[in-house]
Amino acid sequence: MPACTSLRLLNRPLTAALLTGSLLLGGFLAFPAAAAGTTAVRVNQVGYLPDGPKQATVVTTAAQSLTWQLSNASGTVVASGSTVPRGADTPSGQSVQVADFSSYQGTGSGYVLTVDGSSSDPFDIRADLYDGLRSDAMAFFYHQRSGIAIDASLVGSAYARPAGHLGVSPNMGDTSVPCQSGVCDYTQDVRGGWYDAGDQGKYVVNGGISTWLVVNSFERAARAGTDAALGDSTLRVPERGNGVPDVLDEARWELEFLMRMQVPEGKPYAGMAFHKIHDAAWTGIPTRPDQDAQPRELHRPSTAATLNLAATAAQCARVFRPYDSAFADRCLTAARRAWTAAQANPAMYAPDSDSTGGGAYGDSQVTDEFYWAAAELYATTGESTYRDAVTSSPWHTSASAFTPYGFGWAETAALGRLTLATVPNGLPASDLARIRSSVVSAADGYLSTMAGQGYAVPIPSDGYFWGSNSEAADNAVVMAVAGELTGAARYRAGVLETMDYLLGRNAIGQSYVTGYGEKSSHNQHHRFWAHQLDSSLPNPPAGALAGGPDSALQDPVAQEKLAGCAPAACYIDDIGSYSTNEVAINWNAPLAWLAAYAAERTSTGGQPTASCAVTYKVDNAWSDGFTATVTVKNTGTSAVGGWQLTWSYPGGQRVTSAWNATVTQSGADVVARNADWNGTLAPGATASFGVQGSLTGSNPSPTAFALNGGACG
Ligand code: 9MR
């Protein structure tokens, strides 16, 4: 059963043409003229951050503004206001209004927004809203690992499975894989890496962008001083506790594979990377990786794959250096070899037609990959050869390095720009200023696209193609970097509204992330998480992102079930709809990046900004217990919504109960979160709460506290 057709991302003009065709045929833009009233209130079904934007979209034929009411879990109306009519919304094909309840900064769960007799799904407002998704979206990569048993103690027994593709029968790879006929006369050990998606192919071009995003999420957090959240022992990976940040451990699993795909010295095209390795013919669905009996084959080296290797291995050399200099050296050697080989073979293009048994990932435009690889090599080494390759590239000055449709596996110039804009390098100041301003203007473009739509999606109405959710997520990554470069809050708002889109505020009221939201995708196209076809198999694990609406209807299920859909509604949560409902590493990578960003307790993506003073007073102590009152004061100039106070106990104390806050403890570390009614700390305001705890001897008071990640004075 094919996992995809040979149509691909670069068929955007085709997608646009199909859309236009549908419009001309009077297809999907039908607004029911006579129907009355509100039919749906679409929200982020997980919820909102206390200090973030809070918008909902109301599907209604009403032309006049309506009243919205926000109720808490007990049904009390805590805020109300008026919606703003937006009229016809092209991507959704709906008539909509927008409710903005951002000014409400209380916290809790079970909120409901009601408009005109219709109610939203329930949602939370809390500062730790994205903490779970930060690790779940990243854990997707461990689940997708090839060449290692997936361990029940890390993922639960439903998701455990034997190692796939280690040369154990019936597998016919990946430890000694031959080439397709005529491509090479030797075999290569290409074990490891991540399976691409619902299929078990491993493609260097898609592995490249995915690895880059995973490593970049760490690099960005390190600049913001928030990388501890991605550090060692933060993820469910087997390498926990090895002293290396877990996100980098995960990326290394793929980097080792990417380097195994490099043609060895002494062979034709030495230094190039094989484009991909996958089954000779499509496997059926379900097929657990260890049960795949198809022969595996290496496909011809390509310039695009080679430059993906050069770029990610150069990034590896930079980011791994403090943790493992031998690995960093190995990465740099691979990157240099790949760069040299790509220069010697600048036009070995992977064809679109090569899609039997695996995706094509064809690409005949590789100047952008040259630019990206040169940028990474230059940022890592500072060497003039790479600087010259950067500055002489047409992409260095091109206005289309960022497009409304975002970057992607075939369009990588933006990745080079993001690196040059953020990693210290020796380009002239005027060049750097131009590059940084290109990031900011791209982000402003996405914000203006959002502002023009009823659902605030950072992609244009003709941009709903295969994997559209990654287009939205990738554009949000650019907005986040613009926020870092400028300190302006509007970019973080754009990122958070993009999360709203992915988590339910969209044309069909669908959360596209498994396990997150009332109506969340759970039948994504996957050969192991195929519960819809075999009830003994699991659904996808929490944190898996579906590809999203694809208006070109590129699979039989979509064609049968979605005919006439508005672009943003061309989605079905059916395992057979691989063009709208697959999962993929290049889609989960920006989701994980954004979840880590959104989980930070900060207003612009920069350093935490809360200013605070804390008193910790022991009220009572006895031989094996104590009570204490903790008072936190906001000494800053802006309100702190959804506060969270952290400290460590120096003497083995353990909190056994608390009042006026929710208090949890892990080891010595304590987290106190606001109660529902004291969630916002205005400037100068205080909140007090109490704890009772057990003692094993002395009772020294904690000395250091942090409010929402920022140290208290
Ligand atoms: O993400 C890819 C998309 O841009 C293409 O239009 C599509 C068809 O070629 O292929 C997508 O990638 C798939 C790959 O070819 C095979 N593994 C699953 C990927 C996600 O559907």
mmCIF file of N, CA, C and O in Angstrom, residues 183-243:
data_model
loop_
_atom_site.group_PDB
_atom_site.id
_atom_site.type_symbol
_atom_site.label_atom_id
_atom_site.label_comp_id
_atom_site.label_asym_id
_atom_site.label_seq_id
_atom_site.Cartn_x
_atom_site.Cartn_y
_atom_site.Cartn_z
ATOM 1 N N VAL A 183 23.830 1.150 -8.840
ATOM 2 C CA VAL A 183 24.229 2.331 -8.052
ATOM 3 C C VAL A 183 25.556 2.099 -7.326
ATOM 4 O O VAL A 183 26.416 2.980 -7.297
ATOM 5 N N CYS A 184 25.731 0.931 -6.744
ATOM 6 C CA CYS A 184 27.037 0.615 -6.145
ATOM 7 C C CYS A 184 27.177 -0.900 -6.080
ATOM 8 O O CYS A 184 26.188 -1.625 -6.215
ATOM 9 N N ASP A 185 28.423 -1.371 -5.830
ATOM 10 C CA ASP A 185 28.644 -2.820 -5.818
ATOM 11 C C ASP A 185 29.099 -3.294 -4.441
ATOM 12 O O ASP A 185 29.791 -4.280 -4.310
ATOM 13 N N TYR A 186 28.752 -2.565 -3.420
ATOM 14 C CA TYR A 186 29.126 -2.955 -2.053
ATOM 15 C C TYR A 186 27.898 -2.753 -1.155
ATOM 16 O O TYR A 186 26.860 -2.279 -1.626
ATOM 17 N N THR A 187 28.047 -3.151 0.089
ATOM 18 C CA THR A 187 26.951 -2.922 1.037
ATOM 19 C C THR A 187 27.420 -1.950 2.116
ATOM 20 O O THR A 187 28.625 -1.766 2.319
ATOM 21 N N GLN A 188 26.463 -1.360 2.769
ATOM 22 C CA GLN A 188 26.796 -0.348 3.778
ATOM 23 C C GLN A 188 25.970 -0.610 5.038
ATOM 24 O O GLN A 188 24.802 -1.013 4.951
ATOM 25 N N ASP A 189 26.592 -0.372 6.197
ATOM 26 C CA ASP A 189 25.881 -0.470 7.476
ATOM 27 C C ASP A 189 25.216 0.874 7.750
ATOM 28 O O ASP A 189 25.891 1.854 8.041
ATOM 29 N N VAL A 190 23.922 0.902 7.603
ATOM 30 C CA VAL A 190 23.186 2.165 7.808
ATOM 31 C C VAL A 190 22.129 1.977 8.891
ATOM 32 O O VAL A 190 21.020 2.492 8.799
ATOM 33 N N ARG A 191 22.498 1.231 9.935
ATOM 34 C CA ARG A 191 21.553 1.013 11.034
ATOM 35 C C ARG A 191 21.262 2.336 11.751
ATOM 36 O O ARG A 191 21.991 3.318 11.605
ATOM 37 N N GLY A 192 20.240 2.295 12.582
ATOM 38 C CA GLY A 192 19.944 3.440 13.449
ATOM 39 C C GLY A 192 19.084 4.490 12.782
ATOM 40 O O GLY A 192 18.417 4.248 11.778
ATOM 41 N N GLY A 193 19.116 5.680 13.349
ATOM 42 C CA GLY A 193 18.310 6.787 12.836
ATOM 43 C C GLY A 193 16.848 6.669 13.232
ATOM 44 O O GLY A 193 16.451 5.793 14.000
ATOM 45 N N TRP A 194 16.062 7.578 12.688
ATOM 46 C CA TRP A 194 14.618 7.588 12.946
ATOM 47 C C TRP A 194 13.882 7.141 11.689
ATOM 48 O O TRP A 194 14.228 7.573 10.578
ATOM 49 N N TYR A 195 12.846 6.314 11.854
ATOM 50 C CA TYR A 195 11.936 6.077 10.734
ATOM 51 C C TYR A 195 11.280 7.412 10.391
ATOM 52 O O TYR A 195 10.947 8.206 11.267
ATOM 53 N N ASP A 196 11.083 7.633 9.120
ATOM 54 C CA ASP A 196 10.634 8.943 8.665
ATOM 55 C C ASP A 196 9.253 9.325 9.172
ATOM 56 O O ASP A 196 9.006 10.460 9.547
ATOM 57 N N ALA A 197 8.333 8.351 9.159
ATOM 58 C CA ALA A 197 6.937 8.746 9.311
ATOM 59 C C ALA A 197 6.123 7.495 9.614
ATOM 60 O O ALA A 197 6.520 6.663 10.432
ATOM 61 N N GLY A 198 5.004 7.316 8.917
ATOM 62 C CA GLY A 198 4.224 6.093 9.062
ATOM 63 C C GLY A 198 4.892 4.935 8.345
ATOM 64 O O GLY A 198 4.573 3.771 8.583
ATOM 65 N N ASP A 199 5.810 5.248 7.441
ATOM 66 C CA ASP A 199 6.593 4.209 6.760
ATOM 67 C C ASP A 199 7.939 4.055 7.477
ATOM 68 O O ASP A 199 8.261 4.815 8.390
ATOM 69 N N GLN A 200 8.715 3.078 7.057
ATOM 70 C CA GLN A 200 9.987 2.811 7.739
ATOM 71 C C GLN A 200 11.197 3.145 6.877
ATOM 72 O O GLN A 200 12.286 2.611 7.050
ATOM 73 N N GLY A 201 10.968 4.056 5.917
ATOM 74 C CA GLY A 201 12.094 4.575 5.153
ATOM 75 C C GLY A 201 12.903 5.542 5.995
ATOM 76 O O GLY A 201 12.427 6.075 7.003
ATOM 77 N N LYS A 202 14.159 5.755 5.569
ATOM 78 C CA LYS A 202 15.039 6.714 6.244
ATOM 79 C C LYS A 202 15.665 7.572 5.144
ATOM 80 O O LYS A 202 16.366 7.049 4.277
ATOM 81 N N TYR A 203 15.351 8.860 5.180
ATOM 82 C CA TYR A 203 15.665 9.747 4.070
ATOM 83 C C TYR A 203 16.574 10.860 4.578
ATOM 84 O O TYR A 203 16.210 11.576 5.522
ATOM 85 N N VAL A 204 17.738 11.027 3.949
ATOM 86 C CA VAL A 204 18.696 11.988 4.496
ATOM 87 C C VAL A 204 18.160 13.415 4.429
ATOM 88 O O VAL A 204 18.350 14.197 5.361
ATOM 89 N N VAL A 205 17.440 13.755 3.356
ATOM 90 C CA VAL A 205 16.974 15.150 3.303
ATOM 91 C C VAL A 205 15.986 15.453 4.422
ATOM 92 O O VAL A 205 16.041 16.520 5.034
ATOM 93 N N ASN A 206 15.088 14.551 4.699
ATOM 94 C CA ASN A 206 14.111 14.852 5.747
ATOM 95 C C ASN A 206 14.714 14.665 7.129
ATOM 96 O O ASN A 206 14.372 15.379 8.067
ATOM 97 N N GLY A 207 15.643 13.717 7.232
ATOM 98 C CA GLY A 207 16.376 13.582 8.490
ATOM 99 C C GLY A 207 17.154 14.853 8.796
ATOM 100 O O GLY A 207 17.281 15.264 9.948
ATOM 101 N N GLY A 208 17.656 15.495 7.749
ATOM 102 C CA GLY A 208 18.473 16.695 7.940
ATOM 103 C C GLY A 208 17.694 17.826 8.583
ATOM 104 O O GLY A 208 18.079 18.348 9.637
ATOM 105 N N ILE A 209 16.572 18.192 7.996
ATOM 106 C CA ILE A 209 15.825 19.335 8.545
ATOM 107 C C ILE A 209 15.292 19.007 9.937
ATOM 108 O O ILE A 209 15.265 19.860 10.837
ATOM 109 N N SER A 210 14.931 17.748 10.147
ATOM 110 C CA SER A 210 14.379 17.360 11.453
ATOM 111 C C SER A 210 15.454 17.438 12.532
ATOM 112 O O SER A 210 15.226 17.979 13.618
ATOM 113 N N THR A 211 16.635 16.902 12.224
ATOM 114 C CA THR A 211 17.732 16.956 13.186
ATOM 115 C C THR A 211 18.100 18.404 13.485
ATOM 116 O O THR A 211 18.334 18.785 14.632
ATOM 117 N N TRP A 212 18.163 19.193 12.417
ATOM 118 C CA TRP A 212 18.530 20.600 12.599
ATOM 119 C C TRP A 212 17.573 21.279 13.582
ATOM 120 O O TRP A 212 17.990 22.013 14.483
ATOM 121 N N LEU A 213 16.281 21.023 13.424
ATOM 122 C CA LEU A 213 15.295 21.667 14.308
ATOM 123 C C LEU A 213 15.424 21.174 15.746
ATOM 124 O O LEU A 213 15.298 21.946 16.693
ATOM 125 N N VAL A 214 15.673 19.872 15.908
ATOM 126 C CA VAL A 214 15.813 19.329 17.263
ATOM 127 C C VAL A 214 17.034 19.957 17.943
ATOM 128 O O VAL A 214 16.966 20.438 19.080
ATOM 129 N N VAL A 215 18.162 19.998 17.229
ATOM 130 C CA VAL A 215 19.372 20.588 17.810
ATOM 131 C C VAL A 215 19.188 22.095 17.990
ATOM 132 O O VAL A 215 19.590 22.687 18.993
ATOM 133 N N ASN A 216 18.534 22.722 17.017
ATOM 134 C CA ASN A 216 18.317 24.159 17.110
ATOM 135 C C ASN A 216 17.424 24.527 18.288
ATOM 136 O O ASN A 216 17.583 25.594 18.892
ATOM 137 N N SER A 217 16.502 23.648 18.650
ATOM 138 C CA SER A 217 15.647 23.966 19.798
ATOM 139 C C SER A 217 16.514 24.076 21.052
ATOM 140 O O SER A 217 16.285 24.920 21.910
ATOM 141 N N PHE A 218 17.548 23.232 21.115
ATOM 142 C CA PHE A 218 18.466 23.305 22.255
ATOM 143 C C PHE A 218 19.337 24.556 22.148
ATOM 144 O O PHE A 218 19.539 25.288 23.127
ATOM 145 N N GLU A 219 19.840 24.826 20.954
ATOM 146 C CA GLU A 219 20.734 25.974 20.760
ATOM 147 C C GLU A 219 19.997 27.278 21.108
ATOM 148 O O GLU A 219 20.544 28.177 21.737
ATOM 149 N N ARG A 220 18.737 27.361 20.693
ATOM 150 C CA ARG A 220 17.955 28.559 21.005
ATOM 151 C C ARG A 220 17.718 28.677 22.514
ATOM 152 O O ARG A 220 17.885 29.739 23.112
ATOM 153 N N ALA A 221 17.337 27.551 23.133
ATOM 154 C CA ALA A 221 17.076 27.596 24.574
ATOM 155 C C ALA A 221 18.350 27.972 25.336
ATOM 156 O O ALA A 221 18.297 28.702 26.327
ATOM 157 N N ALA A 222 19.493 27.499 24.853
ATOM 158 C CA ALA A 222 20.752 27.836 25.522
ATOM 159 C C ALA A 222 20.990 29.347 25.457
ATOM 160 O O ALA A 222 21.442 29.957 26.428
ATOM 161 N N ARG A 223 20.652 29.968 24.330
ATOM 162 C CA ARG A 223 20.814 31.431 24.243
ATOM 163 C C ARG A 223 19.892 32.138 25.224
ATOM 164 O O ARG A 223 20.222 33.184 25.771
ATOM 165 N N ALA A 224 18.714 31.563 25.433
ATOM 166 C CA ALA A 224 17.729 32.183 26.330
ATOM 167 C C ALA A 224 17.992 31.834 27.789
ATOM 168 O O ALA A 224 17.322 32.344 28.677
ATOM 169 N N GLY A 225 18.959 30.936 28.035
ATOM 170 C CA GLY A 225 19.243 30.531 29.408
ATOM 171 C C GLY A 225 18.223 29.561 29.963
ATOM 172 O O GLY A 225 18.094 29.388 31.174
ATOM 173 N N THR A 226 17.478 28.906 29.081
ATOM 174 C CA THR A 226 16.410 28.011 29.544
ATOM 175 C C THR A 226 16.667 26.565 29.139
ATOM 176 O O THR A 226 15.762 25.739 29.163
ATOM 177 N N ASP A 227 17.915 26.257 28.752
ATOM 178 C CA ASP A 227 18.205 24.925 28.224
ATOM 179 C C ASP A 227 18.151 23.834 29.285
ATOM 180 O O ASP A 227 18.085 22.648 28.938
ATOM 181 N N ALA A 228 18.128 24.211 30.574
ATOM 182 C CA ALA A 228 18.054 23.163 31.605
ATOM 183 C C ALA A 228 16.801 22.310 31.402
ATOM 184 O O ALA A 228 16.801 21.107 31.688
ATOM 185 N N ALA A 229 15.762 22.922 30.873
ATOM 186 C CA ALA A 229 14.508 22.183 30.673
ATOM 187 C C ALA A 229 14.653 21.097 29.608
ATOM 188 O O ALA A 229 13.809 20.217 29.493
ATOM 189 N N LEU A 230 15.714 21.172 28.789
ATOM 190 C CA LEU A 230 15.953 20.158 27.761
ATOM 191 C C LEU A 230 17.211 19.354 28.110
ATOM 192 O O LEU A 230 17.747 18.631 27.284
ATOM 193 N N GLY A 231 17.689 19.535 29.331
ATOM 194 C CA GLY A 231 18.984 18.979 29.722
ATOM 195 C C GLY A 231 18.948 17.497 30.026
ATOM 196 O O GLY A 231 18.003 16.783 29.669
ATOM 197 N N ASP A 232 19.988 17.050 30.713
ATOM 198 C CA ASP A 232 20.093 15.622 31.008
ATOM 199 C C ASP A 232 18.965 15.199 31.954
ATOM 200 O O ASP A 232 18.574 15.957 32.850
ATOM 201 N N SER A 233 18.434 14.011 31.718
ATOM 202 C CA SER A 233 17.361 13.427 32.533
ATOM 203 C C SER A 233 16.056 14.220 32.485
ATOM 204 O O SER A 233 15.285 14.228 33.432
ATOM 205 N N THR A 234 15.803 14.916 31.385
ATOM 206 C CA THR A 234 14.503 15.587 31.222
ATOM 207 C C THR A 234 13.586 14.813 30.287
ATOM 208 O O THR A 234 12.403 15.101 30.208
ATOM 209 N N LEU A 235 14.132 13.858 29.534
ATOM 210 C CA LEU A 235 13.338 13.133 28.546
ATOM 211 C C LEU A 235 13.374 11.640 28.825
ATOM 212 O O LEU A 235 14.288 11.147 29.484
ATOM 213 N N ARG A 236 12.410 10.937 28.230
ATOM 214 C CA ARG A 236 12.392 9.478 28.375
ATOM 215 C C ARG A 236 13.242 8.859 27.271
ATOM 216 O O ARG A 236 12.735 8.372 26.273
ATOM 217 N N VAL A 237 14.553 8.977 27.422
ATOM 218 C CA VAL A 237 15.476 8.359 26.463
ATOM 219 C C VAL A 237 16.424 7.443 27.229
ATOM 220 O O VAL A 237 16.706 7.687 28.401
ATOM 221 N N PRO A 238 16.934 6.398 26.586
ATOM 222 C CA PRO A 238 17.808 5.472 27.299
ATOM 223 C C PRO A 238 19.098 6.121 27.782
ATOM 224 O O PRO A 238 19.732 5.618 28.702
ATOM 225 N N GLU A 239 19.491 7.237 27.172
ATOM 226 C CA GLU A 239 20.764 7.872 27.529
ATOM 227 C C GLU A 239 20.627 8.810 28.719
ATOM 228 O O GLU A 239 21.598 9.499 29.086
ATOM 229 N N ARG A 240 19.450 8.878 29.330
ATOM 230 C CA ARG A 240 19.274 9.723 30.534
ATOM 231 C C ARG A 240 20.430 9.518 31.500
ATOM 232 O O ARG A 240 20.838 8.384 31.736
ATOM 233 N N GLY A 241 20.908 10.598 32.075
ATOM 234 C CA GLY A 241 21.905 10.471 33.134
ATOM 235 C C GLY A 241 23.334 10.353 32.625
ATOM 236 O O GLY A 241 24.237 10.084 33.398
ATOM 237 N N ASN A 242 23.564 10.563 31.323
ATOM 238 C CA ASN A 242 24.941 10.437 30.807
ATOM 239 C C ASN A 242 25.680 11.777 30.795
ATOM 240 O O ASN A 242 26.765 11.890 30.243
ATOM 241 N N GLY A 243 25.050 12.808 31.364
ATOM 242 C CA GLY A 243 25.716 14.110 31.431
ATOM 243 C C GLY A 243 25.524 14.966 30.193
ATOM 244 O O GLY A 243 25.982 16.106 30.149
#
